[in-house]
Every structure is written in C-alpha cells, then in structure tokens.
Amino acid sequence: MIHLVKILLGFYVLLGVLAPFIANDRPLWVAYQDGSTSWPLFQKEVSSEKKLHRVVRAPIPFSADQITSLKNRYLPPFSRVQLDDRSVRHWLGTDRLGRDLAAIMVHGCRKSLYIAVLAMGLALIIGTFLGGLAGYLGNSSRLPWYVIVVLLSLLTYSGYLVFALQSYWLALTAFSLAMAIAVTAGIRGNQTGWQIWLDAFVMRAIEVFNSVPLLLLLIAASSIMIRPSLTGLGILIGVMSWTRFARFSRAEVIRIKEQEYVTAAQISGENSRAILSSYILPEAAPALMVVFIFGISSAILLESTLSFLGIGLPIDEMTWGSVLSQARGNIRAWWLALFPGLGIFFLITCLNFLADHVQDRLRRG
Amino acid sequence: MWTFAMRRLAWAVPTIAIILMLTFLLTRMTPGDPVLYELLRSEDIDQPLEISSDRYAQMSRQLGLDKPYFYFSILPSNVPSSVVTDQSVFRSMFQFWAERCTNRTAAQTLIADFHDVRNTQSSTDGMNMVIAHWQAQDYSSTQHIELTDKERNLTTRVREVALHNRALLSYLPSVRWWGAENQFHTWLAKAIRLDFGKSRDSNESAALRLWYALRWTLVVNVLSIGIAYLLAIPLGMYRAHTRGSRFDRWSGLILNLLYALPVFWLGSMLVVFFSTSEYGSWTNIFPSVGIWVSYPGDSFMQMMARNSGQLLIPVITLSTSLMAYISQQMRASAMEELHKTYVLHLRAKGLSENQVLWKHVFRNASFPLITMLAGVLPATLGGALVMEVICNIPGMGRLMFDSVLNQDWNLVMLVVLAGSLITVLGILLSDLAYAWVDPRINLKER
C-alpha cells in the first residue's frame, strides 16, 4: 500500500516539475530542412520561415491557457480536432473556452504543489522559529532594552515597507535582520535587561490566529491583493498557518529540553545555540515532518477551495479548483467535474497516507 | 471554572479587536472608490471627471469617508497630510506623485496647483484628457495634447515628478496622529451600540441581512453535525468492538478515503451527476440547484418547508466528511477504553457485551467527542461556505462571498465579527465541556 502511495506521489511531483515538457503548445525540439535544429521550448520566438523537417512535440500538444478555437468549447474526452494541419486529440476534453483539460490538469498540479510547498515552507520557518524559541526560552529570558527597541522598530519598519511602499524584498531583508538579532541576542541569554514574556506572547498569538475565521479572512484579504498571483496566495496561506508548526515545535522542544542528554550538554558547557541546533532540532525534525506533510495536504485543499470559489488567483490562471468550478455552469460537462476532483483527491489521500505512515514509523521507533 | 471562562472571555476581546482592525484596514485598502461608486449610482454621471470637487466632498462627508481610516497613519515622510484628508477622486494619484517629490512642501504645492488648475479654470477638454491619462498612470503620451500655458506648466512638472523614481525620503516613515475622528472609531462606536450600519445596495440594515443568512447556515450546520454524530457513534463503537475484522479494515479504508474527499468536489459531483436526468433516468435524485420556491409573506419555516429539497446536497456532503472524521475518533477512543482493566472486570461480572459497550465504555470514550463538537462548528462553517456557494443557499458563506465581491464593507465587518465570535465561543465551550465531563481536568492550570 505504502509503495503505491509513494509511486503515486512521485508521479505527481514529476508531473509538476516536468509540466512544461509534458504539456506545451510549442514543440520541444525541431529539425529544419537546412540541417539546423533548435529547442523552441526554451526560446521566445520560433522562426516560421524555415521549412520543418522533423518535430518533436510534447505528449500533450497544448498549453494550459491556450485557446485554440471557440468552436472547441466543452468537447468531451477523446474528441479529435484539427490544429493547424495536424489532427490531435483532447484526451480529457476541453473547458468553457476550449482549453485542453489534460494540459490544465498537468499545469494545475505544478501550481498546486508550488503554492503548497511555498506556503508550508514559510509556515515551517516562522512556526518552528517562534514555537521553538518560545519553548526553549520560556518566559524568563532577558534582553537589553536597546536590543528590544531595535527589534521592534525593525519589525514595524518591515510592515511599513510592505503596506506603504509595497517593496517586499526590502521588507524581507529587514524582517530577516530582526530575526537574526533576536536569535543571536535571545540565545546568548543575558542576565540583565527587560524580561521577555516570549512564551506567553507566542501562546497568545497562536490563540489569536486560531480564532480567525480563516476562510472568511482569506476571502477578505485575497480580494484586495493588488496583483493576485500564485506566490502571493502561497505567502498568504503560509502566514496564516504557521500556528500548527509553532504549537507543535514548542511542545516538542519543551519535551526534549527535559531529557537527560540535553542537561548533560548544558552542564558540559555547550552554548545554547549548539544545544538547539545539534541536540534539540534533529530530535524534533522527524515529528515536524509529519506536521509538514499534513500541512501540504491541507494547503492544497485550501488553495483548490479558494480557486474553486474564484478567489485569490488571477482569472486566467487555470488550476484544478477553478476548472472544477466550471462544471457548475454546464452540468453536461461531467469531465470538468470528474478529472480535476480526482487529481485533488488522490493527491490529498496519498499525502495523508504518507503522513500516517511516517507517524506510525516514528511511534514504533 | 467560572473564573476560567471569564478569563478566556476577557482575552477574547483583544483577539476579536485585532481581527476587526485587520479586516477594517484590509477593506479600506481595496482598489475602488466607494464615494465614486455611490455618486455614479445615484446620479446620471458617466465620467468620473464630470464630478465637481464640491459634490465629491459632500458625498464623502455624507458617507463618513472624509475622515482618516485609523487613529494614526504611518506614511512616507514626504507625503503631505493633505493626501490623507483630501476629498477628491484623485487621492491615489496624489500619493503616487507625493512619494516621488523630494519633500513635503513640493508635493503640497503640486497638489494645490492641480486643484487650482482644475477648479478655477474649469478645466479644458485637453486638461481632462491629460488627467484621464494620468489616472491610468500614463505620463509620457500627454505631450501632444493642446493646453493653456498654466496647464502646460503643471503637466511638465507632474511629468518630471512622476517619471522620477521614488524619493529616498519616502523610505523614512512618519507617524501622524489623527485622534478619535477616524472611520474605524466611528464604526466601533456604533458597533458597540449594536448599530452595524446599512448594507450597500439594499437599504436593509446589515444586522438584519446577517440574521436572515445565519438562520440558513445554522439549519445546515445543525442538521449535518447531528446526522454525522448519529451515524458516526454506532459505526465507531461497532468497529472498535469488532476490531481487526474484515468489516473494520474495509470500513476504515473507505472512511479514510471519504475524509480526504474535498467537500466542494463531492458537492459538485452530486450536483453534476445526480440533479438532472442527463445521465440516465434514475440519476435525477436531487432537485435542481438554486431553484427556490417562495411566496411573498412566507415565514422562515414555510420557506424552509417548501425548499427542504435544496438542503439535501449540502447536508449529505457535509455530514459525510464529518462522519468519516468523527467515527475514526470514536473508534480510537473506544479502543483505548476497551484495553483498560475495568472492562475485563465488567465482563467477568457477567454483563452483556451491549451493556459493557454502551453503558460503560461509551460513557468514558465520549469525552473527545464532546470537545470535538465545539471544535467542529467553526470548521463546518468553512465547509458550509463552499456548499452554500455551490448550492446557492442564501447563508452566511454566500453572504460573505457576495458582500466582498460587492465591496459591501459594513456587511463584511459584521460577518467577520460573527464568524470570529462563533470560533472563539466554540473553543471556549469545548474547554468548558471537557472540564464538565471529566472533573479531573484542572482548568486553572491551563
């Protein structure tokens, strides 16, 4: 069973990574009659003057956003159409505007995986950072007042850069700088300065984020994104779902901190950073992976729900969810309901099975 | 227990306040000008440029939009305060220029000159064309338009500024304090008195529209949660009882698959395949989606009785995925109980298997189910949202969805408030229920 799951997941990942090679309206490789060859896939322009000799095309000779002809709207699976001078099949049919469903499926897989991995990567970084630090330092760490002032102003400034100036890279730089200062200063463990109620603060923040009606807020937030994009949606989902990692890594760090080998390391004079990075984090990592896999599956679900509702992504960005929503408009087009749904369903099921499997392995030791 | 509840409720206040502030600011940052919308709707004006500044200012005062958004604003320090308080259609254009001016005075003069040209000279057609270009952020193709000297002068200056990169000074923020005279405060002051304003297009109050929608959502949620529990408890108990059997294994696999089934997919499939006779005569099981029968003067109950068929698909869909989740939990917690020694004792005492299961094991195994009940409510709210959109049920999710698309911010704020209240109360209730069922839980330590 688990082998089947792994093979399927590998298939999905391959599909996502190789999407442009699998479904593309441009030929992969062309040999002209004068003997020269080219890879149109990687070029902006394809010279049309030269006579073609041999052409290697992608298995699905359509792009996800390619509208061949409005005559080809809502074609059922296996229909044969004339494209230029070739006869090609729409293996999975076409959608409302005559786009090829198979191509949309392949590229939709790529988009879903991209958003989910981006979102959960972000959530993993923020959540593990905050949760781990809160668990390790508790409420007793102290920082000199000027460090606190610098930290707070850097954080506020990065918010300013995002909301007032929309310069995201600068904001990211300021944010990372703040995090670096926080880690360096926090782990060193000062004895003087202001007491930081880090644990209490993080717990409160988790509570606040958990009582946000997520879907409602995402609808409100994504409707105002100035330029909706895949990356924007990924970041939004990531920022909203860091709490699952924070809660988990906090609990893990607190558990591991009490282990004897950590105490031994503390007594033998290892500094806190070494303890955190080489004693505590590796121990917590496998368990975090389980949360990560579950997180990926729920991010995919969330993304497809949002795009099903037509929220958060540009209208011309075709994903599994958005093509599925077209089935509501034309009840006869059963293929629009069936195939994208199957794609989402199998991906989520496989991820859940994998996570369960890893969890079982961990529990058994 | 009461002190715990009070403390949690006290913490809920800042939580909800933060959520509301965030939503409020998000709604104000949306592209689209509500004053312009209202003006274009109420009068027969087609062109934004035909609106006089006085009319615009009057309308924005009337809507309460002439004030700053929040208690304070953090703006680039070369942007003059007048951009925040300025009452004209061109506000976003001004901000764009101001961020490129080297200092605040330069920006202020530019804006003042703009107003001057536009008002006193009652702009020429040429100037109107230029402004239309500017609104589309097109500053280079305005050179060949015929203008008066004064207008030409202004156009040159604007082009110089606008084609410039953002001034360095704009990276320096400056905080400006506006006091209680702001839009959020006005909204909050009203909301505390339970006045949530009017919905944008229909002249009904937002609270009334929320109530109409909430009824449907509650009916759908209560029905699907109830059905899910009714099915899941016996199933979970039976599977725990016959653990390892073929039935247990197969139903486990199926439930796992059902749990991974996206709610919106199952809903769409039911709508596509089973609401018409397109795919064979027997497939027309459910009534067509979104066709509501109602007569004027119907009460809510009559309305529901007439359209109960409409609720079938959402209730079936929601309760299926919930049932899968709950019965897995039920099985897990019943299994845990069955391994305990008191079960052995009960069996040795000669109790029938039914009595052991339902009288003793079930009672102990039901703790997590009770806590889940409150946690499930906010989760189903999300699922119900999607189902309402699919099946066209006029519930809360549909309301939120439509009001965001209509930019009906009064309604959006109210729905977010209601949603977060339900979530916070749900979490609180689940904690309290846990302590109530299991007296060993010490809430003070939490």
Short mmCIF file of N, CA, C and O in Angstrom, two decimals, chain A residues 158-197:
data_model
loop_
_atom_site.label_atom_id
_atom_site.label_comp_id
_atom_site.label_asym_id
_atom_site.label_seq_id
_atom_site.Cartn_x
_atom_site.Cartn_y
_atom_site.Cartn_z
N SER A 158 9.48 46.82 8.69
CA SER A 158 9.22 45.89 7.59
C SER A 158 7.73 45.88 7.25
O SER A 158 7.37 45.75 6.08
N GLY A 159 6.88 46.06 8.27
CA GLY A 159 5.46 46.20 8.00
C GLY A 159 5.18 47.43 7.15
O GLY A 159 4.40 47.40 6.20
N TYR A 160 5.87 48.53 7.48
CA TYR A 160 5.72 49.77 6.72
C TYR A 160 6.13 49.58 5.27
O TYR A 160 5.45 50.03 4.34
N LEU A 161 7.24 48.87 5.09
CA LEU A 161 7.72 48.65 3.72
C LEU A 161 6.71 47.85 2.90
O LEU A 161 6.51 48.12 1.72
N VAL A 162 6.07 46.89 3.56
CA VAL A 162 5.09 46.09 2.83
C VAL A 162 3.85 46.91 2.50
O VAL A 162 3.43 47.00 1.35
N PHE A 163 3.27 47.55 3.52
CA PHE A 163 1.95 48.13 3.33
C PHE A 163 1.98 49.51 2.69
O PHE A 163 1.11 49.87 1.93
N ALA A 164 3.02 50.32 3.01
CA ALA A 164 3.02 51.67 2.47
C ALA A 164 3.77 51.74 1.15
O ALA A 164 3.40 52.48 0.26
N LEU A 165 4.83 50.96 1.01
CA LEU A 165 5.66 51.11 -0.19
C LEU A 165 5.63 49.89 -1.10
O LEU A 165 6.12 49.94 -2.22
N GLN A 166 5.04 48.79 -0.63
CA GLN A 166 4.99 47.56 -1.43
C GLN A 166 6.37 47.13 -1.92
O GLN A 166 6.48 46.58 -3.02
N SER A 167 7.40 47.38 -1.14
CA SER A 167 8.70 46.85 -1.56
C SER A 167 9.02 45.63 -0.69
O SER A 167 9.53 45.73 0.41
N TYR A 168 8.68 44.47 -1.26
CA TYR A 168 8.67 43.25 -0.47
C TYR A 168 10.06 42.74 -0.15
O TYR A 168 10.30 42.18 0.92
N TRP A 169 11.01 42.93 -1.07
CA TRP A 169 12.34 42.38 -0.82
C TRP A 169 13.03 43.11 0.31
O TRP A 169 13.67 42.50 1.16
N LEU A 170 12.88 44.46 0.31
CA LEU A 170 13.45 45.23 1.42
C LEU A 170 12.83 44.79 2.74
O LEU A 170 13.52 44.64 3.75
N ALA A 171 11.50 44.58 2.69
CA ALA A 171 10.80 44.17 3.90
C ALA A 171 11.34 42.85 4.41
O ALA A 171 11.58 42.66 5.61
N LEU A 172 11.56 41.93 3.47
CA LEU A 172 12.08 40.61 3.85
C LEU A 172 13.46 40.75 4.48
O LEU A 172 13.78 40.11 5.48
N THR A 173 14.29 41.65 3.91
CA THR A 173 15.62 41.88 4.46
C THR A 173 15.51 42.39 5.89
O THR A 173 16.19 41.88 6.80
N ALA A 174 14.66 43.40 6.10
CA ALA A 174 14.51 43.97 7.44
C ALA A 174 14.01 42.91 8.41
O ALA A 174 14.51 42.80 9.54
N PHE A 175 13.06 42.08 7.93
CA PHE A 175 12.49 41.05 8.79
C PHE A 175 13.55 40.02 9.17
O PHE A 175 13.69 39.65 10.34
N SER A 176 14.33 39.59 8.19
CA SER A 176 15.35 38.58 8.49
C SER A 176 16.41 39.13 9.44
O SER A 176 16.91 38.43 10.32
N LEU A 177 16.73 40.41 9.24
CA LEU A 177 17.70 41.06 10.13
C LEU A 177 17.19 41.01 11.57
O LEU A 177 17.92 40.65 12.51
N ALA A 178 15.90 41.35 11.73
CA ALA A 178 15.30 41.33 13.06
C ALA A 178 15.36 39.94 13.66
O ALA A 178 15.73 39.76 14.83
N MET A 179 15.04 38.92 12.82
CA MET A 179 15.07 37.55 13.32
C MET A 179 16.48 37.16 13.74
O MET A 179 16.69 36.53 14.78
N ALA A 180 17.46 37.54 12.91
CA ALA A 180 18.85 37.20 13.23
C ALA A 180 19.27 37.81 14.56
O ALA A 180 19.87 37.15 15.42
N ILE A 181 18.90 39.09 14.75
CA ILE A 181 19.24 39.76 16.01
C ILE A 181 18.56 39.05 17.17
O ILE A 181 19.17 38.79 18.21
N ALA A 182 17.28 38.70 16.97
CA ALA A 182 16.52 38.06 18.04
C ALA A 182 17.18 36.75 18.45
O ALA A 182 17.37 36.47 19.63
N VAL A 183 17.59 35.96 17.45
CA VAL A 183 18.19 34.67 17.76
C VAL A 183 19.52 34.86 18.48
O VAL A 183 19.77 34.29 19.55
N THR A 184 20.37 35.71 17.91
CA THR A 184 21.70 35.89 18.49
C THR A 184 21.59 36.40 19.93
O THR A 184 22.23 35.87 20.84
N ALA A 185 20.76 37.43 20.10
CA ALA A 185 20.67 38.03 21.42
C ALA A 185 19.90 37.13 22.37
O ALA A 185 20.27 36.98 23.54
N GLY A 186 18.84 36.51 21.87
CA GLY A 186 17.98 35.72 22.75
C GLY A 186 18.67 34.49 23.27
O GLY A 186 18.57 34.15 24.45
N ILE A 187 19.42 33.83 22.40
CA ILE A 187 20.01 32.56 22.81
C ILE A 187 21.20 32.77 23.74
O ILE A 187 21.47 31.95 24.61
N ARG A 188 21.86 33.89 23.57
CA ARG A 188 23.02 34.13 24.43
C ARG A 188 22.61 34.18 25.90
O ARG A 188 23.37 33.83 26.79
N GLY A 189 21.36 34.59 26.14
CA GLY A 189 20.83 34.53 27.50
C GLY A 189 21.43 35.57 28.41
O GLY A 189 22.28 35.27 29.25
N ASN A 190 21.00 36.80 28.25
CA ASN A 190 21.51 37.85 29.14
C ASN A 190 20.92 37.70 30.54
O ASN A 190 19.85 37.14 30.71
N GLN A 191 21.61 38.20 31.50
CA GLN A 191 21.10 38.16 32.86
C GLN A 191 20.45 39.50 33.22
O GLN A 191 19.75 39.61 34.21
N THR A 192 20.74 40.51 32.43
CA THR A 192 20.18 41.84 32.74
C THR A 192 19.25 42.26 31.62
O THR A 192 19.17 41.62 30.60
N GLY A 193 18.58 43.36 31.87
CA GLY A 193 17.69 43.89 30.83
C GLY A 193 16.23 43.58 31.14
O GLY A 193 15.90 43.09 32.21
N TRP A 194 15.40 43.87 30.14
CA TRP A 194 13.97 43.66 30.34
C TRP A 194 13.62 42.21 30.15
O TRP A 194 14.14 41.53 29.27
N GLN A 195 12.69 41.74 30.95
CA GLN A 195 12.25 40.37 30.82
C GLN A 195 11.32 40.24 29.62
O GLN A 195 10.45 41.07 29.40
N ILE A 196 11.55 39.19 28.82
CA ILE A 196 10.69 38.98 27.67
C ILE A 196 9.71 37.85 27.96
O ILE A 196 10.13 36.74 28.26
N TRP A 197 8.43 38.14 27.85
CA TRP A 197 7.42 37.09 28.07
C TRP A 197 7.17 36.40 26.74
O TRP A 197 6.05 36.40 26.23
#
